[in-house]
Short mmCIF file of C-alpha atoms and ligand atoms in Angstrom, two decimals:
data_model
loop_
_atom_site.label_atom_id
_atom_site.label_comp_id
_atom_site.label_asym_id
_atom_site.label_seq_id
_atom_site.Cartn_x
_atom_site.Cartn_y
_atom_site.Cartn_z
CA MET X 1 -0.01 0.00 0.00
CA ASP X 2 1.34 3.45 -0.81
CA VAL X 3 1.39 6.14 1.84
CA LEU X 4 -1.31 8.32 0.33
CA SER X 5 -3.72 5.39 0.05
CA ALA X 6 -3.17 4.61 3.73
CA ILE X 7 -3.78 8.26 4.60
CA ARG X 8 -6.94 8.26 2.50
CA GLU X 9 -8.40 5.03 3.80
CA ARG X 10 -7.50 5.10 7.49
CA ARG X 11 -10.39 5.73 9.87
CA SER X 12 -10.65 6.22 13.60
CA ILE X 13 -11.88 2.91 14.95
CA ARG X 14 -14.29 2.89 17.87
CA ASN X 15 -15.42 -0.74 17.68
CA TYR X 16 -12.88 -3.52 18.19
CA ALA X 17 -13.21 -7.22 17.44
CA ASP X 18 -12.41 -9.75 20.16
CA ARG X 19 -9.30 -10.90 18.26
CA PRO X 20 -5.69 -10.68 19.39
CA VAL X 21 -3.04 -8.67 17.53
CA GLU X 22 -0.23 -10.78 16.16
CA SER X 23 3.18 -9.88 17.73
CA GLU X 24 4.80 -9.43 14.31
CA LYS X 25 2.19 -6.80 13.46
CA LEU X 26 2.59 -5.06 16.79
CA GLU X 27 6.37 -4.96 16.23
CA LYS X 28 5.91 -3.24 12.86
CA VAL X 29 3.57 -0.68 14.38
CA LEU X 30 6.09 0.11 17.10
CA GLU X 31 8.96 0.22 14.61
CA ALA X 32 7.15 2.93 12.68
CA ALA X 33 7.09 5.07 15.85
CA ARG X 34 10.72 4.32 16.59
CA LEU X 35 11.82 5.48 13.17
CA ALA X 36 9.84 8.74 13.21
CA PRO X 37 11.75 12.02 12.98
CA SER X 38 12.11 14.27 16.02
CA ALA X 39 13.47 17.77 16.64
CA SER X 40 17.33 17.53 16.76
CA ASN X 41 16.77 13.74 16.56
CA ARG X 42 16.43 13.71 20.37
CA GLN X 43 13.88 10.86 20.43
CA ASN X 44 12.79 11.82 23.95
CA TRP X 45 9.94 9.32 23.99
CA LYS X 46 8.67 6.06 25.41
CA PHE X 47 5.76 4.01 24.16
CA VAL X 48 4.01 2.00 26.80
CA VAL X 49 2.24 -1.01 25.27
CA VAL X 50 -0.52 -2.58 27.40
CA GLN X 51 -2.00 -5.98 26.68
CA ASP X 52 -3.30 -6.91 30.11
CA ARG X 53 -7.10 -7.01 29.76
CA GLU X 54 -7.82 -5.75 33.29
CA THR X 55 -5.52 -2.78 32.88
CA ILE X 56 -7.04 -1.98 29.50
CA ALA X 57 -10.52 -2.04 31.03
CA ARG X 58 -9.37 0.46 33.66
CA LEU X 59 -7.77 2.58 30.94
CA GLY X 60 -11.21 2.85 29.35
CA ASP X 61 -12.34 4.61 32.50
CA ALA X 62 -9.20 6.77 32.48
CA CYS X 63 -10.13 7.80 28.94
CA ASN X 64 -13.21 9.56 30.28
CA GLY X 65 -15.39 6.48 29.94
CA GLN X 66 -14.82 5.88 26.21
CA ALA X 67 -16.01 2.30 26.42
CA PHE X 68 -14.47 1.14 23.15
CA VAL X 69 -11.01 1.62 24.66
CA GLY X 70 -11.72 -1.27 27.01
CA GLN X 71 -12.67 -3.56 24.08
CA ALA X 72 -9.32 -3.33 22.29
CA PRO X 73 -6.67 -6.01 22.85
CA VAL X 74 -3.84 -3.42 22.94
CA PHE X 75 -3.46 0.11 24.28
CA ILE X 76 -0.45 2.32 23.57
CA ALA X 77 0.51 5.42 25.50
CA ALA X 78 2.90 7.78 23.69
CA CYS X 79 4.96 9.55 26.35
CA SER X 80 7.37 12.45 26.33
CA THR X 81 10.37 11.88 28.57
CA ALA X 82 11.59 15.48 28.34
CA PRO X 83 8.62 17.79 28.42
CA GLY X 84 8.91 21.56 28.62
CA SER X 85 11.47 22.17 25.90
CA VAL X 86 10.46 24.78 23.33
CA MET X 87 11.91 25.14 19.84
CA SER X 88 13.09 28.52 18.60
CA CYS X 89 9.88 28.73 16.57
CA GLY X 90 7.97 28.80 19.84
CA GLN X 91 6.42 25.36 19.52
CA PRO X 92 6.87 22.66 22.18
CA ARG X 93 9.22 19.88 21.01
CA ASP X 94 7.47 17.09 22.89
CA THR X 95 3.95 17.48 21.56
CA VAL X 96 5.27 17.94 18.01
CA ASP X 97 7.65 14.95 18.24
CA LEU X 98 5.15 12.63 19.84
CA SER X 99 2.42 13.65 17.42
CA ILE X 100 4.64 12.74 14.47
CA ALA X 101 5.53 9.39 16.01
CA THR X 102 1.90 8.63 16.79
CA ALA X 103 0.87 9.54 13.26
CA TYR X 104 3.47 7.13 11.89
CA LEU X 105 2.28 4.48 14.30
CA ILE X 106 -1.41 4.77 13.31
CA LEU X 107 -0.57 4.70 9.60
CA GLU X 108 1.54 1.55 9.97
CA ALA X 109 -1.28 0.00 12.01
CA TYR X 110 -3.59 0.68 9.06
CA GLU X 111 -1.06 -0.91 6.70
CA GLN X 112 -1.10 -3.97 9.00
CA GLY X 113 -4.90 -4.14 8.84
CA LEU X 114 -5.29 -2.81 12.34
CA GLY X 115 -7.44 -0.04 13.73
CA THR X 116 -6.49 2.81 16.05
CA CYS X 117 -8.18 5.87 17.47
CA TRP X 118 -5.98 8.74 18.55
CA LEU X 119 -7.33 9.94 21.91
CA GLY X 120 -6.92 13.35 23.34
CA SER X 121 -9.70 12.84 25.81
CA PHE X 122 -8.03 11.10 28.72
CA ASN X 123 -7.17 11.83 32.32
CA GLU X 124 -3.40 11.98 32.26
CA GLY X 125 -3.05 11.48 36.03
CA LYS X 126 -5.14 8.28 35.91
CA VAL X 127 -3.27 6.93 32.90
CA LYS X 128 0.06 7.65 34.59
CA ARG X 129 -1.00 5.94 37.81
CA LEU X 130 -2.30 2.84 36.00
CA LEU X 131 0.86 2.49 33.94
CA GLY X 132 3.44 3.51 36.53
CA ILE X 133 4.59 6.50 34.50
CA PRO X 134 6.77 8.73 36.66
CA ASP X 135 7.02 12.50 36.79
CA PRO X 136 8.08 14.52 34.85
CA VAL X 137 7.14 12.17 31.97
CA ARG X 138 3.96 13.37 30.13
CA VAL X 139 1.43 11.32 28.24
CA VAL X 140 0.94 13.13 24.91
CA ALA X 141 -1.35 10.75 23.07
CA VAL X 142 -2.96 7.37 23.62
CA THR X 143 -4.65 4.92 21.27
CA PRO X 144 -6.32 1.56 21.40
CA LEU X 145 -5.05 -0.92 18.79
CA GLY X 146 -6.87 -3.90 17.39
CA TYR X 147 -8.94 -5.27 14.55
CA ALA X 148 -11.91 -3.13 13.58
CA ASP X 149 -15.31 -4.63 14.10
CA ILE X 150 -17.02 -1.94 12.03
CA ARG X 151 -15.44 0.08 9.23
CA PRO X 152 -16.67 3.64 9.68
CA LYS X 153 -17.63 5.92 6.80
CA PRO X 154 -15.10 8.61 5.91
CA THR X 155 -15.32 11.86 7.83
CA PRO X 156 -15.37 15.09 5.82
CA ARG X 157 -12.30 17.17 5.08
CA LYS X 158 -12.04 20.81 3.99
CA THR X 159 -11.32 21.41 0.33
CA ARG X 160 -7.87 22.31 -0.97
CA GLU X 161 -9.16 25.81 -1.75
CA GLN X 162 -10.17 26.27 1.89
CA ILE X 163 -6.82 25.32 3.35
CA ILE X 164 -4.06 25.98 0.82
CA SER X 165 -2.71 29.26 -0.56
CA PHE X 166 0.34 29.76 -2.73
CA GLU X 167 3.12 32.34 -2.29
CA THR X 168 1.34 34.33 0.44
CA TYR X 169 -1.20 33.67 3.15
CA ARG X 170 -4.74 34.28 1.94
CA ASP X 171 -7.84 34.10 4.00
CA ASP X 172 -10.44 34.19 1.25
C1 LIG L 201 -5.43 15.06 18.67
C2 LIG L 201 -6.64 14.16 18.45
C3 LIG L 201 -7.45 13.87 19.55
C4 LIG L 201 -8.56 13.01 19.37
N1 LIG L 201 -9.29 12.63 20.49
C5 LIG L 201 -10.26 11.75 20.31
C6 LIG L 201 -10.98 11.24 21.45
O1 LIG L 201 -10.64 11.53 22.58
N2 LIG L 201 -12.00 10.37 21.22
C7 LIG L 201 -12.34 9.93 19.98
O2 LIG L 201 -13.27 9.12 19.86
N3 LIG L 201 -11.70 10.40 18.87
C8 LIG L 201 -10.68 11.27 19.03
N4 LIG L 201 -9.97 11.70 17.90
C9 LIG L 201 -10.35 11.19 16.59
C10 LIG L 201 -10.95 12.31 15.72
O3 LIG L 201 -12.25 12.56 16.18
C11 LIG L 201 -10.92 11.87 14.28
O4 LIG L 201 -9.56 11.69 13.86
C12 LIG L 201 -11.61 12.87 13.32
O5 LIG L 201 -12.95 12.95 13.60
C13 LIG L 201 -11.41 12.43 11.84
O6 LIG L 201 -11.93 11.14 11.64
P1 LIG L 201 -11.04 9.97 11.09
O7 LIG L 201 -9.88 9.79 12.06
O8 LIG L 201 -11.89 8.73 11.04
O9 LIG L 201 -10.52 10.33 9.75
C14 LIG L 201 -8.87 12.51 18.08
C15 LIG L 201 -8.03 12.82 17.00
C16 LIG L 201 -6.92 13.63 17.20
C17 LIG L 201 -6.00 13.89 16.01
#
């Protein structure tokens, strides 16, 4: 599958089949995150992979009761090990770096036939306590991982005209 096809076809999955994820597939998904670029190549990240069913059920509660999280066979927390650093452009390194790595991870998951759902709605304190994540490490993104039970319809996107301008910024 080419990259653009994966980008086009990927969906956020909120229904997971009761089917385990093969370890070879999980390895590929994690490899995509490992190989992601980061500012100054610092790679200040850790990915916590959870497969214990009881912990995953509790993580569903930590994700503000999003019940589908508890259905998935795998849960991944993308963590920044060096939060607080700001690039000269004014943007935080850790959220940018972890977002790139998580995007790579979810695309490789799609390539492997697996579903994910990037979650920003979670209680960081609860996730950290459940997974033994120490301070000052921050949880930037989390996702369930597993086989989709239902393939959702595509969600709309703005048109090119709405979001792209050439040479100078234009708001029209
Ligand atoms: C930063 C971020 C946070 C998100 N948080 C949640 C969430 O907490 N719960 C959820 O169900 N979906 C969440 N989503 C998924 C978006 O709703 C979804 O990506 C968007 O509606 C587009 O749909 P698609 O992913 O199927 O293309 C999040 C996505 C991103 C990128």
